[in-house]
Amino acid sequence: ADIISTVEFNYTGDLLATGDKGGRVVIFQREQETKSRPLSRGEYNVYSTFQSHEPEFDYLKSLEIEEKINKIRWLPQQNAAHFLLSTNDKTIKLWKISERDKRAEGYNLKDEDGRLREPFRVTELRVPTLKPMDLMVEASPRRTFANAHTYHINSISVNSDYATYLSADDLRINLWHLEVTNRSFNIVDIKPANMEELTEVITAADWHWFHVELCVLSAVFEEPEDPSSRSFFSEIISSISDVKFSHSGRYMMTRDYLSVKVWDLNMENRPVETYQVQHPSVPRVPCVPVAMSNTCPCPQVHEYLRSKLCSLYENDCIFDKFECCWNGSDSTIMTGSYNNFFRTFEREAQRDVTLEASRESSKPRAVLKPRKVCTSGKRKKDEITVDSLDFNKKILHTAWHPMENIIAVAATNNLYLFQEKVN
Amino acid sequence: MFVRGLKRKCFDGEEDIEGTLAGIKAIPSYNLQRQSLLDMSLVKLQLCHMLVEPNLCRSVLIANTVRQIQEEMTQDGTWQMINTQSTGQASLDRLVSTDILCRSSRDQAEGKHVPPYSTFSKDFESDQAQDGSETMSTASSVQAPRNLQSNMWEMENPQDNKGNFQKSLDQIFETLENKSPNSVEDLFSEVDNSYYDLDTMLTGMMSNTKMGHCDSLETFSSPTNTASNSNCKSDLNDLDHIVEILVES
């Protein structure tokens, strides 16, 4: 199994898609509750697997283009088939996943195995009939949106009109129509005329649910900090790795290296910048965060890492891009951390819990035990010291079912699914 | 004096120097940290260009960090503290120059001139054991290779860089200009200007992408390629305490 690079539930939560470093997409489907297997409800089993992207070679630049899937976004279901967008660094593809459980039999010109029948054998005309067959799930590429990004695509986001979507790379954001592959509109461009002056890149972009004109992008973000705590790493750790609008559309969540911040879009004099199509410049985000990382209800994710920033810079972990997600009701947010830990924060109740996704601690149907990282000198039982954290085990990608409390957590090349225990 | 409220970061677990020792010892310690951070960043930037297609975000963040350190160092007038006993001789044996680092095998085959812009501090880890007074690293402009005076740090603080460091820096440039008057031109004459386009560099056009880590390290260790190379090399041997960053202007 390859390293999982993205995880995404569809709109109903019945399907869960994962993309990996090898360009494969694996889709899991939730089992329906049946009488014979009452406990199986909630289990996700493999539904479809296909190779979405292959490694390519850009001959002009003499570069290899990785096949790793950076993002998957589902489209809302409009007919029996499912559609999703998957993207690697350069190319976005629209895939159609359809089921086939019937097969036509009784063709006039073909045998059952497809060979052409001898003409003299055709003595009568018959109407082919549909016979049931084992369920087959087919994935076919319907559109390929290529050659629009010079830099690495880091985000795609479907608009609420379900007809257009945006794709963002390090310096530009393009707007596409799902039906049109040979043209896209560039709506944001922060590439400086002189690349020497480059100090910012786009790290994430998301489309707002209701207001089609609202779009947010995050770049290297300088936040006014207490000057005494400022260090050479301040800029790096305040760089936003993920941004997500809440389901309600009222809030926005950003993930930087050490914390998650929730922003209230209504609390500013004006909303987040409105980007018209082909707007030339990109102003900074003026929002004031509602909940800062230093205070509740959104405490730091792993503030204990602050003392280790130099080591983390040395081993490049400081550049890890963690994602974050909302639950269906926007009451809880979740994000990953190191040592296969992930954290959930209940905003109202001001409760947070650290859990671990590992084989040892995840027996099927067993309740997860909360974990704790020891920050002071004395380590209590069951606590883990900062120094014993495994920084190679990082949970970058998490997803929350849109309606229920089921979460998907990707730990390197394993996918964990956790469900709220219902008594 | 300039010790800000910076937390000790590079020496995780090292005990604080408290009380009576704080004064003098804390300062070089901070310098040491900062220098090793700078060295680390430069190495990372160098390695960036050896990759197939470097992560732009990471490169930008590292470059910003380097700029920040450099700004602070020039503001603090740290150059005065940073010195070597021998100005001409590179006491910085830990700094190694290489002109081959980003040379593509294609260029080698064609015998193209490649400017010796890629030098970096190699053993930055050993810095921590040494006194911070040895730092001689400077970031030179690659974007304007013909104008060595456009060394970024020097330009921004021409007045502040007094002391031995500046002297030695001047010596460096003098050497370059006087010793072999044509060498500078030779160095850069046939270079495709696109080399200095950050855009192309960061997207990997500069370094041959076929060159993996092993290849580049090999060429690094045995830089014997063309005649012009050896010409440059002799100059570089005198100047092996210059550190140039591809990314910086």
mmCIF file of C-alpha atoms in Angstrom, chain A residues 57 60-64 90 150-152 170-171 191 195-196 198-201 203 220 228-233 235-236 239 306-311 313-316 319 321, chain B residues 5-10 12 30 34 37 40-41 44 52-54 56-58 60-62 64-65 67-69 72 124-125 143 197-199 202-205 208-210 249:
data_model
loop_
_atom_site.group_PDB
_atom_site.id
_atom_site.type_symbol
_atom_site.label_atom_id
_atom_site.label_comp_id
_atom_site.label_asym_id
_atom_site.label_seq_id
_atom_site.Cartn_x
_atom_site.Cartn_y
_atom_site.Cartn_z
ATOM 1 C CA PHE A 57 7.698 13.487 -18.041
ATOM 2 C CA LEU A 60 10.283 20.914 -22.175
ATOM 3 C CA LYS A 61 11.451 21.371 -18.658
ATOM 4 C CA SER A 62 13.113 18.023 -18.307
ATOM 5 C CA LEU A 63 11.121 17.299 -15.202
ATOM 6 C CA GLU A 64 9.247 14.381 -13.917
ATOM 7 C CA LYS A 90 -0.319 19.474 -12.914
ATOM 8 C CA THR A 150 3.001 26.030 -14.159
ATOM 9 C CA TYR A 151 3.400 25.323 -10.473
ATOM 10 C CA HIS A 152 2.173 22.544 -8.259
ATOM 11 C CA ASP A 170 1.576 27.980 -5.640
ATOM 12 C CA LEU A 171 1.087 31.233 -7.465
ATOM 13 C CA LYS A 191 3.537 35.782 -9.302
ATOM 14 C CA MET A 195 10.785 36.144 -9.193
ATOM 15 C CA GLU A 196 13.499 37.274 -6.865
ATOM 16 C CA LEU A 198 8.792 36.173 -4.337
ATOM 17 C CA THR A 199 7.962 35.978 -0.687
ATOM 18 C CA GLU A 200 4.500 34.471 -0.688
ATOM 19 C CA VAL A 201 2.878 31.440 -2.128
ATOM 20 C CA THR A 203 -0.989 27.253 0.129
ATOM 21 C CA VAL A 220 2.271 32.899 3.900
ATOM 22 C CA SER A 228 8.956 38.492 22.688
ATOM 23 C CA SER A 229 7.947 35.181 21.267
ATOM 24 C CA ARG A 230 8.938 35.966 17.768
ATOM 25 C CA SER A 231 11.675 33.846 16.332
ATOM 26 C CA PHE A 232 13.182 33.043 13.005
ATOM 27 C CA PHE A 233 10.631 30.325 12.655
ATOM 28 C CA GLU A 235 6.933 32.985 9.595
ATOM 29 C CA ILE A 236 7.254 29.336 8.782
ATOM 30 C CA SER A 239 2.210 29.663 7.223
ATOM 31 C CA ARG A 306 7.643 25.095 20.025
ATOM 32 C CA SER A 307 10.768 24.184 21.903
ATOM 33 C CA LYS A 308 11.806 21.795 19.178
ATOM 34 C CA LEU A 309 11.364 24.064 16.218
ATOM 35 C CA CYS A 310 15.016 24.081 15.342
ATOM 36 C CA SER A 311 15.175 20.306 15.120
ATOM 37 C CA TYR A 313 13.402 22.766 10.806
ATOM 38 C CA GLU A 314 16.462 20.660 10.355
ATOM 39 C CA ASN A 315 14.559 17.511 9.525
ATOM 40 C CA ASP A 316 12.062 19.408 7.412
ATOM 41 C CA PHE A 319 7.177 22.153 6.464
ATOM 42 C CA LYS A 321 1.234 20.482 5.773
ATOM 43 C CA GLY B 5 13.314 37.503 23.818
ATOM 44 C CA LEU B 6 14.315 34.678 21.600
ATOM 45 C CA LYS B 7 13.876 31.269 22.916
ATOM 46 C CA ARG B 8 16.754 28.945 22.719
ATOM 47 C CA LYS B 9 15.856 26.676 19.933
ATOM 48 C CA CYS B 10 18.752 25.050 18.303
ATOM 49 C CA ASP B 12 17.122 21.556 22.513
ATOM 50 C CA TYR B 30 22.938 33.281 20.174
ATOM 51 C CA ARG B 34 21.734 32.033 14.318
ATOM 52 C CA LEU B 37 20.441 28.220 11.352
ATOM 53 C CA MET B 40 21.318 24.992 7.585
ATOM 54 C CA SER B 41 19.029 27.148 5.496
ATOM 55 C CA LYS B 44 18.548 23.360 2.260
ATOM 56 C CA VAL B 52 13.576 17.163 -9.538
ATOM 57 C CA GLU B 53 11.191 19.982 -8.939
ATOM 58 C CA PRO B 54 11.611 21.761 -5.664
ATOM 59 C CA LEU B 56 8.165 26.264 -4.136
ATOM 60 C CA CYS B 57 6.496 26.947 -0.827
ATOM 61 C CA ARG B 58 9.321 25.377 1.096
ATOM 62 C CA VAL B 60 10.204 30.522 -0.356
ATOM 63 C CA LEU B 61 9.890 29.935 3.361
ATOM 64 C CA ILE B 62 13.546 29.019 3.684
ATOM 65 C CA ASN B 64 12.503 34.268 3.750
ATOM 66 C CA THR B 65 14.171 32.850 6.817
ATOM 67 C CA ARG B 67 16.596 37.035 4.503
ATOM 68 C CA GLN B 68 15.345 37.551 8.000
ATOM 69 C CA ILE B 69 18.569 36.331 9.529
ATOM 70 C CA GLU B 72 19.028 40.997 11.598
ATOM 71 C CA PHE B 124 27.577 23.397 9.753
ATOM 72 C CA GLU B 125 27.066 20.905 12.446
ATOM 73 C CA GLN B 143 21.119 37.489 -10.319
ATOM 74 C CA ASP B 197 15.760 33.329 -13.592
ATOM 75 C CA LEU B 198 14.472 32.185 -10.293
ATOM 76 C CA ASP B 199 11.441 30.896 -11.978
ATOM 77 C CA LEU B 202 12.922 26.837 -8.853
ATOM 78 C CA THR B 203 11.132 24.755 -11.343
ATOM 79 C CA GLY B 204 14.193 22.727 -11.788
ATOM 80 C CA MET B 205 15.432 23.833 -15.131
ATOM 81 C CA ASN B 208 19.606 18.700 -14.505
ATOM 82 C CA THR B 209 16.798 16.744 -13.111
ATOM 83 C CA LYS B 210 18.409 13.562 -14.105
ATOM 84 C CA SER B 249 19.177 38.386 -5.589
#
